[in-house]
Structure formats: structure tokens, C-alpha cells
């Protein structure tokens, strides 16, 4: 509270005024007197000034609040025993008060010899005590003001809002820690990168601090600030003038609240609503893709987005979107292999991938795609009940550090997409179920009636034939009845098998098996069955290809596909069977040399009752359910069946995963 230099000077003046060899200034600290300034104080004097209040002459002054004048300590009854270490001496002390009249300490003069204190000397010590009161009061006021400033600074620095104050001339006199972090080393009047909510750049006079100097009160004025890496931050600004007692403006204070997180949360909710609306109104994921990507790009303030869907062992670009005004010409491949590119790698690792800068060497993005314009990229897998079915990728034109909130938003949107696909597939399954009921009825009316009619007709012929006719034509008639009976049994067995697969009651056991050996066995049997027919079966098979599958059911699939190819091939035609491993899948291709199936009819070939006009009855009769049953079995193995064609014929391509 009192510097030692000023206290020592005051003690020296007190000693001279009292014509005493020693003087000191003491302050009360709890229950003791401490020496803060002295003149001519010997070592033994410290014993007097460092004692407890109840055992010192200064304590008598402090407790009584009155001056204490002692001319001979040895003979004065007011002096307690043991207070001083010698027999005599003189003491003159006056209390030091604060502005409220409370005793703060003692101002005293001391002489080792007994002496009389003159009224002038008593007055001089009392005046010195009053000077000490003024000096101490000033020091205490400064101390209290400093304490309040520190308290206020601590409070302001703990705020989440940035606070700035300026004087009447606009000079900044205070900025809390939050404001210094927001503004950095830039002057507070620097408006570089600042704009209003509509994007119009701000001028210096638009800042709340300077508007308040003009007498205006500013409340919740929005500001947008373009920070490092083109990241935009949003603030709400409050400001008001500081008035003096006479009403004049002494300065202004401004508070800035960072609302970037709240604004982003609002935009995230709007994005989710836009995505939900787009998905609700779209018939397919391809139709919803552009609207979903548009909402994502607008929300993130990024520049480009893509939606990739998994199919046929590849991942293909289903939709893409670039921000308006963004340079066009970003090269996006139509398909990517498993693990290739950013989308292929996200499909492979099945987790979000954040790339801080795709323009760096060793990037998953090709230079043709990034073109030096794209930097940060985020890829989020889109999941279905059975695993990843697609990837959502977004790109920024600046380098961005990973953000958990953004990854969470994109994961939520990817979940919406996955649910949409799952819901659409469920609806498709419902429609297929309803259609299947009709198809089964049509099949019963068509496929079952044909062999039953033949059986009934030839049975009637046998019943009405005479003995000679039975001997001559009986074996042929019985052969027709037997053939139609076998065909009827085959139709019923396949109907039961298809129903069991659809209902999930069929037991599909996926154990390691040699698919090449199964295909080779079926080809050999088919060649023997069509021996003499004008159709040639060519096979291109590896020595061994192990896949997890149900041997009996996969053999039935190969028999159905090969039998169908033989039936549809014209005289002199070739049927080709090939098997190979490609990455994660085994590919079985069965091709015939018949005319191509029109694209409009290809999917209908799997419905069970559709007949294309290109067929020719051959040695191996069919039930009409071969492709339908084959697709059901292959899908139970998590594979796919695709019908393709060209000028040279039609190919059925089956893909089966090589791993469980």
C-alpha cells in the first residue's frame, strides 16, 4: 500500500520536526505492528515495532485511537513491563486513520533518553500522522482501483463475447481476451473481410463502436467475417455510448458474440430438411441425388459434391453437383474399382475419410479431377442393412481442418440416403410380391396346363386304343406322358424352391466349394444330353476356383442357364461358358448365339412367366422359371445376375463374392 521510499521520507521529516533521533511509520497487520518506514531506527527498535499489539507502545496508540506521550518510560505506569529492553527513553506516537476514521497504523518519534516533548513537537507528529493518512488513503484508493480493474478484467476476459471500449476520439482503450482472439493483431477499426448478412462489405463507420460514438444504440447487428482458409464466421454486434455526468459522450463500448456454431446448426437443420424433402419426393436415388448434393454444397459453403453407388463389383457416379458460378469441367470418372479413388477407398475401408488437401502428392484424387482447384475432401459411406451401398463425397476449394460436427452432419445425411434406398427396396419387394402372386396364378394357368393337357390327351388315346394300336403306338404315347409328367414335376419342384427362397425358409449353406469343378460337370452332362444336336458348347474354365456357396443350388443355377442357352441357340450356334476370378468376385458368363433380347424385355425375363419371341424348343425342355430361380439363389449368395446382349447373342453374367 505504501512504498518504502515515501514511508522512509515521511519518517525522516517526522524525526526532524520532533527533534528526535528516531521516527517510524507502522501499520497494523492482523494482531501485529509492522515497520513500513523509519529513520534512525536501530536494530533494537525492530523489536519494538514488530511486537504484538497488546505488548507494544504502538499497540496502546492503535487500540486507544489517541496520541501517546511518554517522557520517561521507566517511570510511566502506562508502559507494560518488558515492552522495551532498556530502563528509560521517551516516546511520542499518534494514530493514523483512514477516511472512515478507522485506525490503520501509528506515526511515532522515539528517543533513548528521557525528555520532555514540546507542544510544537507533539503537533508536528500529529501533522505527520495526518499526512500519512492522506498518503495511505491515496495508496489504498489506487490499490482498490487496481483490484477492481483486475476483477473487471478477469470478468471480461472470462466472457464468450468479445468486448471493446474506445474514448471519445475513437481510440481503443480496452479489448478483452476474447476480442483479441477474434480480431488478432489487426486494429479494431480494420474492416477487411467484414460484411453484413447480405454480403455487402462493411465500412469503418458501420462498426458498432463508431455508431455508438454518434449516440446510436446497436442491438444484434449481424456481421459475416471471412477468415483464414475462406472459412466464414458469423457474429452479432451490440454497442452503446458511454455518457458522462454532464451527458456528454465519453466513449463507447462494443460487444461481439460469435454465433457461427448456432448459425451452422440452423443451416444443418435446414440441410437435413431439404434432404428429407428431396428424398420424400423422388422416385429413385438417382432422381434425388442432385437435390441432395445441392443442399449439402449450399450448407457447407463448399463447391462440389458427388454421390456414388455400388453395383456390379464397381462404384459408379450416380449424381454430381457444383456450386453456382464454380468453374465447370471437373473430370469425374463414370466408374471406380474397389479401393480406387476417394470413393472406392471409402467403400473399401467403410468409414469416413477426411483429406485435408487432395492436391498434394500421393492423393487419392487424380490431378485431372482436382485441377488445382479442389483441396479438402470428405467421403462418407452410405450404408444399407447388408453393408456399404454407396459413398457421398464433398469438396472444398480451400484447405480445411477436420470438424467433428461436419462429419456428423454428413454421416446423418448418408444414413438418410441408406434408409431411402432400403425403403425403396422394401417397396419394390412389396410390389414384386404382389406381382409374383399374379405371376404364379398365370404360371399355373399356363405352364401347368400345357403338360397336364398333353398327359390327359395321350391318356385318353391309350384308353380308347385297340390292341393293335396299343402295340404299335403305345410306347410312343407313354413316352410323351412320361416326358410331360417329368416337366410337370420339374415345374412344381422349382415353384416350391422359389417360394422357399422368397420366404427365407430355404437352407442355403455357404461352405467353400470348387465352382470350376461344378461348372465343368454340368457342361459335360449337357454335351452328352445334346449329342447329335446342331449346337456346340465351348467352355473356358480355370483349373480351380473356390467360392463360399451351396454346391447343389449353384449346380442347379448352372444347369438352368446352360439349358436356357442351348434352347435359344439356333442350329449351328455356339454356347460359350466362361468362369474367372475378378478382384472380389467370381464371374460366370453363359452366352448363346441367338438374337439379342431387347432391353425392354431383359428384366422381364426374370419374372417367371414372360416369354420372348426368340425361343426355339430344343432337346432340353424348360419350365420357364430358370432365370427367376437362378436370380433368387444367386442373391441368397449376396451375388448378382445380369442379362446383356449384342449382335452376336445374349449373355447371362453371374457374380458371386469370393469371400463370405
Tab-separated table of N, CA, C and O in Angstrom, residues 291-379:
chain	number	residue	atom	x	y	z
A	291	UNK	N	-30.576	-32.990	-55.973
A	291	UNK	CA	-31.149	-32.098	-54.961
A	291	UNK	C	-30.471	-32.284	-53.613
A	291	UNK	O	-30.249	-31.322	-52.872
A	292	UNK	N	-30.138	-33.515	-53.271
A	292	UNK	CA	-29.418	-33.776	-52.022
A	292	UNK	C	-28.048	-33.109	-52.045
A	292	UNK	O	-27.634	-32.435	-51.092
A	293	UNK	N	-27.323	-33.268	-53.134
A	293	UNK	CA	-25.989	-32.687	-53.245
A	293	UNK	C	-26.058	-31.161	-53.253
A	293	UNK	O	-25.179	-30.489	-52.685
A	294	UNK	N	-27.079	-30.599	-53.878
A	294	UNK	CA	-27.235	-29.145	-53.881
A	294	UNK	C	-27.409	-28.623	-52.459
A	294	UNK	O	-26.804	-27.615	-52.071
A	295	UNK	N	-28.230	-29.299	-51.654
A	295	UNK	CA	-28.432	-28.888	-50.268
A	295	UNK	C	-27.141	-28.998	-49.468
A	295	UNK	O	-26.816	-28.128	-48.654
A	296	UNK	N	-26.376	-30.049	-49.697
A	296	UNK	CA	-25.122	-30.244	-48.969
A	296	UNK	C	-24.111	-29.157	-49.329
A	296	UNK	O	-23.478	-28.557	-48.452
A	297	UNK	N	-23.934	-28.891	-50.610
A	297	UNK	CA	-22.967	-27.884	-51.045
A	297	UNK	C	-23.339	-26.504	-50.498
A	297	UNK	O	-22.475	-25.753	-50.021
A	298	UNK	N	-24.629	-26.156	-50.554
A	298	UNK	CA	-25.061	-24.845	-50.056
A	298	UNK	C	-24.858	-24.732	-48.553
A	298	UNK	O	-24.493	-23.663	-48.040
A	299	UNK	N	-25.078	-25.805	-47.807
A	299	UNK	CA	-24.950	-25.765	-46.353
A	299	UNK	C	-23.502	-25.622	-45.920
A	299	UNK	O	-23.184	-24.841	-45.021
A	300	UNK	N	-22.612	-26.353	-46.548
A	300	UNK	CA	-21.218	-26.371	-46.123
A	300	UNK	C	-20.416	-25.206	-46.684
A	300	UNK	O	-19.282	-24.985	-46.260
A	301	UNK	N	-20.974	-24.455	-47.628
A	301	UNK	CA	-20.209	-23.437	-48.347
A	301	UNK	C	-19.014	-24.062	-49.055
A	301	UNK	O	-17.954	-23.434	-49.190
A	302	UNK	N	-19.173	-25.336	-49.476
A	302	UNK	CA	-18.152	-25.996	-50.272
A	302	UNK	C	-18.571	-25.900	-51.741
A	302	UNK	O	-19.582	-25.256	-52.056
A	303	UNK	N	-17.815	-26.510	-52.641
A	303	UNK	CA	-18.026	-26.186	-54.054
A	303	UNK	C	-18.477	-27.365	-54.913
A	303	UNK	O	-18.992	-27.147	-56.009
A	304	UNK	N	-18.289	-28.588	-54.468
A	304	UNK	CA	-18.591	-29.718	-55.341
A	304	UNK	C	-18.940	-30.929	-54.494
A	304	UNK	O	-18.401	-31.120	-53.403
A	305	UNK	N	-19.888	-31.758	-54.987
A	305	UNK	CA	-20.290	-32.973	-54.276
A	305	UNK	C	-20.656	-34.046	-55.291
A	305	UNK	O	-21.080	-33.741	-56.418
A	306	UNK	N	-20.484	-35.302	-54.882
A	306	UNK	CA	-20.781	-36.452	-55.743
A	306	UNK	C	-21.442	-37.542	-54.922
A	306	UNK	O	-21.143	-37.708	-53.735
A	307	UNK	N	-22.320	-38.278	-55.565
A	307	UNK	CA	-22.949	-39.447	-54.954
A	307	UNK	C	-22.599	-40.661	-55.790
A	307	UNK	O	-22.860	-40.691	-56.992
A	308	UNK	N	-21.991	-41.647	-55.141
A	308	UNK	CA	-21.566	-42.872	-55.817
A	308	UNK	C	-22.372	-44.036	-55.277
A	308	UNK	O	-22.648	-44.113	-54.079
A	309	UNK	N	-22.735	-44.962	-56.172
A	309	UNK	CA	-23.498	-46.138	-55.776
A	309	UNK	C	-22.750	-47.395	-56.203
A	309	UNK	O	-22.167	-47.458	-57.293
A	310	UNK	N	-22.767	-48.401	-55.330
A	310	UNK	CA	-22.085	-49.664	-55.581
A	310	UNK	C	-22.964	-50.562	-56.432
A	310	UNK	O	-24.178	-50.675	-56.198
A	311	UNK	N	-22.367	-51.203	-57.418
A	311	UNK	CA	-23.100	-52.144	-58.261
A	311	UNK	C	-22.178	-52.869	-59.217
A	311	UNK	O	-21.231	-52.272	-59.759
A	312	UNK	N	-22.423	-54.136	-59.428
A	312	UNK	CA	-21.660	-54.948	-60.371
A	312	UNK	C	-20.172	-54.955	-60.046
A	312	UNK	O	-19.320	-54.923	-60.939
A	313	UNK	N	-19.838	-54.971	-58.752
A	313	UNK	CA	-18.446	-55.021	-58.350
A	313	UNK	C	-17.695	-53.727	-58.547
A	313	UNK	O	-16.480	-53.681	-58.348
A	314	UNK	N	-18.373	-52.645	-58.947
A	314	UNK	CA	-17.755	-51.340	-59.156
A	314	UNK	C	-18.565	-50.312	-58.376
A	314	UNK	O	-19.627	-50.604	-57.824
A	315	UNK	N	-18.056	-49.093	-58.330
A	315	UNK	CA	-18.805	-47.989	-57.749
A	315	UNK	C	-18.944	-46.922	-58.832
A	315	UNK	O	-17.957	-46.495	-59.439
A	316	UNK	N	-20.168	-46.528	-59.120
A	316	UNK	CA	-20.438	-45.635	-60.250
A	316	UNK	C	-20.975	-44.294	-59.754
A	316	UNK	O	-21.600	-44.207	-58.685
A	317	UNK	N	-20.709	-43.248	-60.526
A	317	UNK	CA	-21.173	-41.898	-60.191
A	317	UNK	C	-22.655	-41.782	-60.526
A	317	UNK	O	-23.034	-41.757	-61.695
A	318	UNK	N	-23.501	-41.717	-59.486
A	318	UNK	CA	-24.946	-41.629	-59.694
A	318	UNK	C	-25.428	-40.193	-59.817
A	318	UNK	O	-26.445	-39.929	-60.456
A	319	UNK	N	-24.723	-39.237	-59.181
A	319	UNK	CA	-25.125	-37.824	-59.252
A	319	UNK	C	-23.924	-36.968	-58.881
A	319	UNK	O	-23.015	-37.409	-58.173
A	320	UNK	N	-23.937	-35.719	-59.355
A	320	UNK	CA	-22.883	-34.762	-59.023
A	320	UNK	C	-23.479	-33.365	-59.024
A	320	UNK	O	-24.499	-33.103	-59.682
A	321	UNK	N	-22.839	-32.447	-58.287
A	321	UNK	CA	-23.358	-31.081	-58.214
A	321	UNK	C	-22.197	-30.145	-57.896
A	321	UNK	O	-21.365	-30.448	-57.039
A	322	UNK	N	-22.155	-28.996	-58.572
A	322	UNK	CA	-21.160	-27.959	-58.303
A	322	UNK	C	-21.870	-26.667	-57.947
A	322	UNK	O	-22.976	-26.409	-58.438
A	323	UNK	N	-21.244	-25.866	-57.102
A	323	UNK	CA	-21.837	-24.600	-56.674
A	323	UNK	C	-22.027	-23.679	-57.875
A	323	UNK	O	-21.202	-23.677	-58.798
A	324	UNK	N	-23.109	-22.888	-57.883
A	324	UNK	CA	-23.323	-21.941	-58.992
A	324	UNK	C	-22.136	-20.988	-59.135
A	324	UNK	O	-21.608	-20.476	-58.149
A	325	UNK	N	-21.717	-20.795	-60.361
A	325	UNK	CA	-20.587	-19.921	-60.618
A	325	UNK	C	-19.244	-20.598	-60.500
A	325	UNK	O	-18.212	-20.001	-60.827
A	326	UNK	N	-19.247	-21.840	-60.036
A	326	UNK	CA	-17.975	-22.555	-59.933
A	326	UNK	C	-17.539	-23.024	-61.314
A	326	UNK	O	-18.356	-23.465	-62.103
A	327	UNK	N	-16.217	-22.936	-61.611
A	327	UNK	CA	-15.763	-23.350	-62.947
A	327	UNK	C	-16.150	-24.793	-63.242
A	327	UNK	O	-15.924	-25.692	-62.435
A	328	UNK	N	-16.748	-24.992	-64.399
A	328	UNK	CA	-17.153	-26.331	-64.805
A	328	UNK	C	-15.967	-27.080	-65.383
A	328	UNK	O	-14.880	-26.545	-65.535
A	329	UNK	N	-16.195	-28.315	-65.704
A	329	UNK	CA	-15.139	-29.107	-66.318
A	329	UNK	C	-14.393	-29.992	-65.353
A	329	UNK	O	-13.320	-30.496	-65.694
A	330	UNK	N	-14.934	-30.192	-64.134
A	330	UNK	CA	-14.299	-31.128	-63.203
A	330	UNK	C	-14.460	-32.533	-63.755
A	330	UNK	O	-15.563	-32.997	-64.020
A	331	UNK	N	-13.341	-33.215	-63.930
A	331	UNK	CA	-13.359	-34.550	-64.519
A	331	UNK	C	-13.754	-35.573	-63.459
A	331	UNK	O	-13.032	-35.763	-62.478
A	332	UNK	N	-14.897	-36.212	-63.644
A	332	UNK	CA	-15.387	-37.232	-62.716
A	332	UNK	C	-15.525	-38.542	-63.480
A	332	UNK	O	-16.302	-38.627	-64.436
A	333	UNK	N	-14.779	-39.588	-63.117
A	333	UNK	CA	-14.908	-40.868	-63.827
A	333	UNK	C	-16.286	-41.474	-63.624
A	333	UNK	O	-16.928	-41.250	-62.591
A	334	UNK	N	-16.746	-42.219	-64.618
A	334	UNK	CA	-18.055	-42.852	-64.518
A	334	UNK	C	-18.056	-43.997	-63.517
A	334	UNK	O	-19.037	-44.211	-62.805
A	335	UNK	N	-16.963	-44.724	-63.432
A	335	UNK	CA	-16.877	-45.889	-62.540
A	335	UNK	C	-15.506	-45.924	-61.877
A	335	UNK	O	-14.524	-45.433	-62.432
A	336	UNK	N	-15.470	-46.502	-60.688
A	336	UNK	CA	-14.224	-46.728	-59.972
A	336	UNK	C	-14.226	-48.154	-59.435
A	336	UNK	O	-15.274	-48.668	-59.034
A	337	UNK	N	-13.059	-48.755	-59.412
A	337	UNK	CA	-12.947	-50.107	-58.869
A	337	UNK	C	-12.880	-50.057	-57.350
A	337	UNK	O	-12.709	-48.994	-56.736
A	338	UNK	N	-13.006	-51.204	-56.747
A	338	UNK	CA	-12.935	-51.339	-55.299
A	338	UNK	C	-11.584	-50.844	-54.792
A	338	UNK	O	-10.538	-51.333	-55.204
A	339	UNK	N	-11.593	-49.826	-53.931
A	339	UNK	CA	-10.362	-49.260	-53.398
A	339	UNK	C	-9.738	-48.195	-54.265
A	339	UNK	O	-8.727	-47.597	-53.874
A	340	UNK	N	-10.300	-47.900	-55.425
A	340	UNK	CA	-9.736	-46.910	-56.342
A	340	UNK	C	-10.348	-45.548	-56.089
A	340	UNK	O	-11.562	-45.410	-55.953
A	341	UNK	N	-9.505	-44.499	-56.062
A	341	UNK	CA	-10.010	-43.157	-55.857
A	341	UNK	C	-10.548	-42.969	-54.444
A	341	UNK	O	-10.547	-43.874	-53.602
A	342	UNK	N	-11.031	-41.749	-54.182
A	342	UNK	CA	-11.556	-41.442	-52.857
A	342	UNK	C	-12.811	-42.244	-52.551
A	342	UNK	O	-12.949	-42.824	-51.459
A	343	UNK	N	-13.751	-42.299	-53.501
A	343	UNK	CA	-14.989	-43.043	-53.269
A	343	UNK	C	-14.710	-44.531	-53.111
A	343	UNK	O	-15.269	-45.197	-52.225
A	344	UNK	N	-13.831	-45.085	-53.979
A	344	UNK	CA	-13.506	-46.500	-53.873
A	344	UNK	C	-12.796	-46.840	-52.576
A	344	UNK	O	-13.019	-47.910	-51.989
A	345	UNK	N	-11.926	-45.926	-52.079
A	345	UNK	CA	-11.239	-46.191	-50.823
A	345	UNK	C	-12.208	-46.122	-49.637
A	345	UNK	O	-12.119	-46.942	-48.712
A	346	UNK	N	-13.130	-45.144	-49.647
A	346	UNK	CA	-14.126	-45.084	-48.574
A	346	UNK	C	-15.013	-46.327	-48.581
A	346	UNK	O	-15.411	-46.827	-47.513
A	347	UNK	N	-15.339	-46.823	-49.775
A	347	UNK	CA	-16.101	-48.083	-49.872
A	347	UNK	C	-15.279	-49.230	-49.288
A	347	UNK	O	-15.807	-50.103	-48.599
A	348	UNK	N	-13.984	-49.213	-49.536
A	348	UNK	CA	-13.124	-50.299	-49.073
A	348	UNK	C	-12.962	-50.295	-47.548
A	348	UNK	O	-13.137	-51.322	-46.894
A	349	UNK	N	-12.636	-49.129	-46.966
A	349	UNK	CA	-12.380	-49.075	-45.523
A	349	UNK	C	-13.672	-48.950	-44.720
A	349	UNK	O	-13.681	-49.186	-43.511
A	350	UNK	N	-14.770	-48.562	-45.399
A	350	UNK	CA	-16.083	-48.471	-44.766
A	350	UNK	C	-16.066	-47.561	-43.543
A	350	UNK	O	-16.556	-47.912	-42.467
A	351	UNK	N	-15.491	-46.369	-43.695
A	351	UNK	CA	-15.514	-45.362	-42.640
A	351	UNK	C	-15.264	-43.991	-43.273
A	351	UNK	O	-14.736	-43.906	-44.387
A	352	UNK	N	-15.630	-42.897	-42.580
A	352	UNK	CA	-15.419	-41.563	-43.159
A	352	UNK	C	-13.941	-41.286	-43.397
A	352	UNK	O	-13.078	-41.673	-42.612
A	353	UNK	N	-13.661	-40.601	-44.502
A	353	UNK	CA	-12.301	-40.197	-44.852
A	353	UNK	C	-12.273	-38.685	-45.039
A	353	UNK	O	-13.058	-38.138	-45.814
A	354	UNK	N	-11.369	-38.020	-44.304
A	354	UNK	CA	-11.179	-36.572	-44.447
A	354	UNK	C	-9.792	-36.348	-45.031
A	354	UNK	O	-8.794	-36.724	-44.420
A	355	UNK	N	-9.742	-35.745	-46.210
A	355	UNK	CA	-8.469	-35.417	-46.842
A	355	UNK	C	-8.301	-33.904	-46.796
A	355	UNK	O	-9.103	-33.153	-47.353
A	356	UNK	N	-7.247	-33.463	-46.096
A	356	UNK	CA	-7.050	-32.029	-45.885
A	356	UNK	C	-6.729	-31.303	-47.191
A	356	UNK	O	-7.134	-30.162	-47.382
A	357	UNK	N	-5.994	-31.959	-48.096
A	357	UNK	CA	-5.664	-31.318	-49.369
A	357	UNK	C	-5.443	-32.409	-50.414
A	357	UNK	O	-4.435	-33.119	-50.378
A	358	UNK	N	-6.393	-32.532	-51.341
A	358	UNK	CA	-6.282	-33.555	-52.378
A	358	UNK	C	-5.274	-33.168	-53.451
A	358	UNK	O	-4.953	-33.975	-54.323
A	359	UNK	N	-4.790	-31.928	-53.398
A	359	UNK	CA	-3.810	-31.505	-54.390
A	359	UNK	C	-2.400	-31.937	-54.074
A	359	UNK	O	-1.490	-31.723	-54.873
A	360	UNK	N	-2.200	-32.556	-52.883
A	360	UNK	CA	-0.865	-32.988	-52.510
A	360	UNK	C	-0.488	-34.278	-53.238
A	360	UNK	O	-1.355	-35.043	-53.661
A	361	UNK	N	0.816	-34.556	-53.378
A	361	UNK	CA	1.239	-35.842	-53.974
A	361	UNK	C	0.718	-37.008	-53.144
A	361	UNK	O	0.409	-36.869	-51.968
A	362	UNK	N	0.615	-38.156	-53.764
A	362	UNK	CA	0.086	-39.372	-53.145
A	362	UNK	C	-1.389	-39.248	-52.799
A	362	UNK	O	-1.909	-39.998	-51.974
A	363	UNK	N	-2.082	-38.301	-53.392
A	363	UNK	CA	-3.502	-38.128	-53.102
A	363	UNK	C	-4.314	-39.201	-53.814
A	363	UNK	O	-3.912	-39.729	-54.854
A	364	UNK	N	-5.489	-39.501	-53.256
A	364	UNK	CA	-6.396	-40.454	-53.890
A	364	UNK	C	-7.107	-39.841	-55.092
A	364	UNK	O	-7.722	-40.558	-55.882
A	365	UNK	N	-7.068	-38.516	-55.219
A	365	UNK	CA	-7.736	-37.812	-56.310
A	365	UNK	C	-6.724	-37.544	-57.411
A	365	UNK	O	-5.622	-37.053	-57.158
A	366	UNK	N	-7.092	-37.849	-58.630
A	366	UNK	CA	-6.186	-37.620	-59.749
A	366	UNK	C	-6.039	-36.126	-60.014
A	366	UNK	O	-6.954	-35.342	-59.742
A	367	UNK	N	-4.884	-35.684	-60.542
A	367	UNK	CA	-4.705	-34.258	-60.866
A	367	UNK	C	-5.751	-33.743	-61.844
A	367	UNK	O	-6.124	-32.569	-61.801
A	368	UNK	N	-6.249	-34.602	-62.739
A	368	UNK	CA	-7.265	-34.160	-63.694
A	368	UNK	C	-8.554	-33.777	-62.974
A	368	UNK	O	-9.261	-32.853	-63.386
A	369	UNK	N	-8.858	-34.504	-61.894
A	369	UNK	CA	-10.079	-34.208	-61.150
A	369	UNK	C	-9.916	-32.964	-60.293
A	369	UNK	O	-10.763	-32.077	-60.287
A	370	UNK	N	-8.824	-32.897	-59.539
A	370	UNK	CA	-8.635	-31.738	-58.658
A	370	UNK	C	-8.338	-30.477	-59.456
A	370	UNK	O	-8.814	-29.394	-59.106
A	371	UNK	N	-7.551	-30.615	-60.519
A	371	UNK	CA	-7.252	-29.495	-61.425
A	371	UNK	C	-6.698	-28.281	-60.687
A	371	UNK	O	-6.822	-27.158	-61.146
A	372	UNK	N	-6.096	-28.502	-59.518
A	372	UNK	CA	-5.558	-27.403	-58.747
A	372	UNK	C	-6.605	-26.523	-58.105
A	372	UNK	O	-6.284	-25.503	-57.488
A	373	UNK	N	-7.897	-26.883	-58.227
A	373	UNK	CA	-8.985	-26.061	-57.696
A	373	UNK	C	-9.607	-26.664	-56.448
A	373	UNK	O	-10.082	-25.937	-55.584
A	374	UNK	N	-9.634	-27.978	-56.360
A	374	UNK	CA	-10.219	-28.655	-55.210
A	374	UNK	C	-9.126	-28.967	-54.193
A	374	UNK	O	-8.011	-29.336	-54.560
A	375	UNK	N	-9.460	-28.834	-52.918
A	375	UNK	CA	-8.471	-29.089	-51.871
A	375	UNK	C	-9.019	-30.085	-50.843
A	375	UNK	O	-8.790	-31.270	-50.952
A	376	UNK	N	-9.765	-29.598	-49.863
A	376	UNK	CA	-10.263	-30.513	-48.834
A	376	UNK	C	-11.383	-31.389	-49.398
A	376	UNK	O	-12.232	-30.919	-50.156
A	377	UNK	N	-11.370	-32.670	-49.018
A	377	UNK	CA	-12.403	-33.609	-49.464
A	377	UNK	C	-12.856	-34.455	-48.281
A	377	UNK	O	-12.075	-34.770	-47.381
A	378	UNK	N	-14.136	-34.797	-48.275
A	378	UNK	CA	-14.724	-35.653	-47.240
A	378	UNK	C	-15.561	-36.715	-47.935
A	378	UNK	O	-16.393	-36.394	-48.788
A	379	UNK	N	-15.343	-37.970	-47.570
A	379	UNK	CA	-16.092	-39.093	-48.128
A	379	UNK	C	-16.762	-39.857	-46.999
A	379	UNK	O	-16.107	-40.218	-46.020
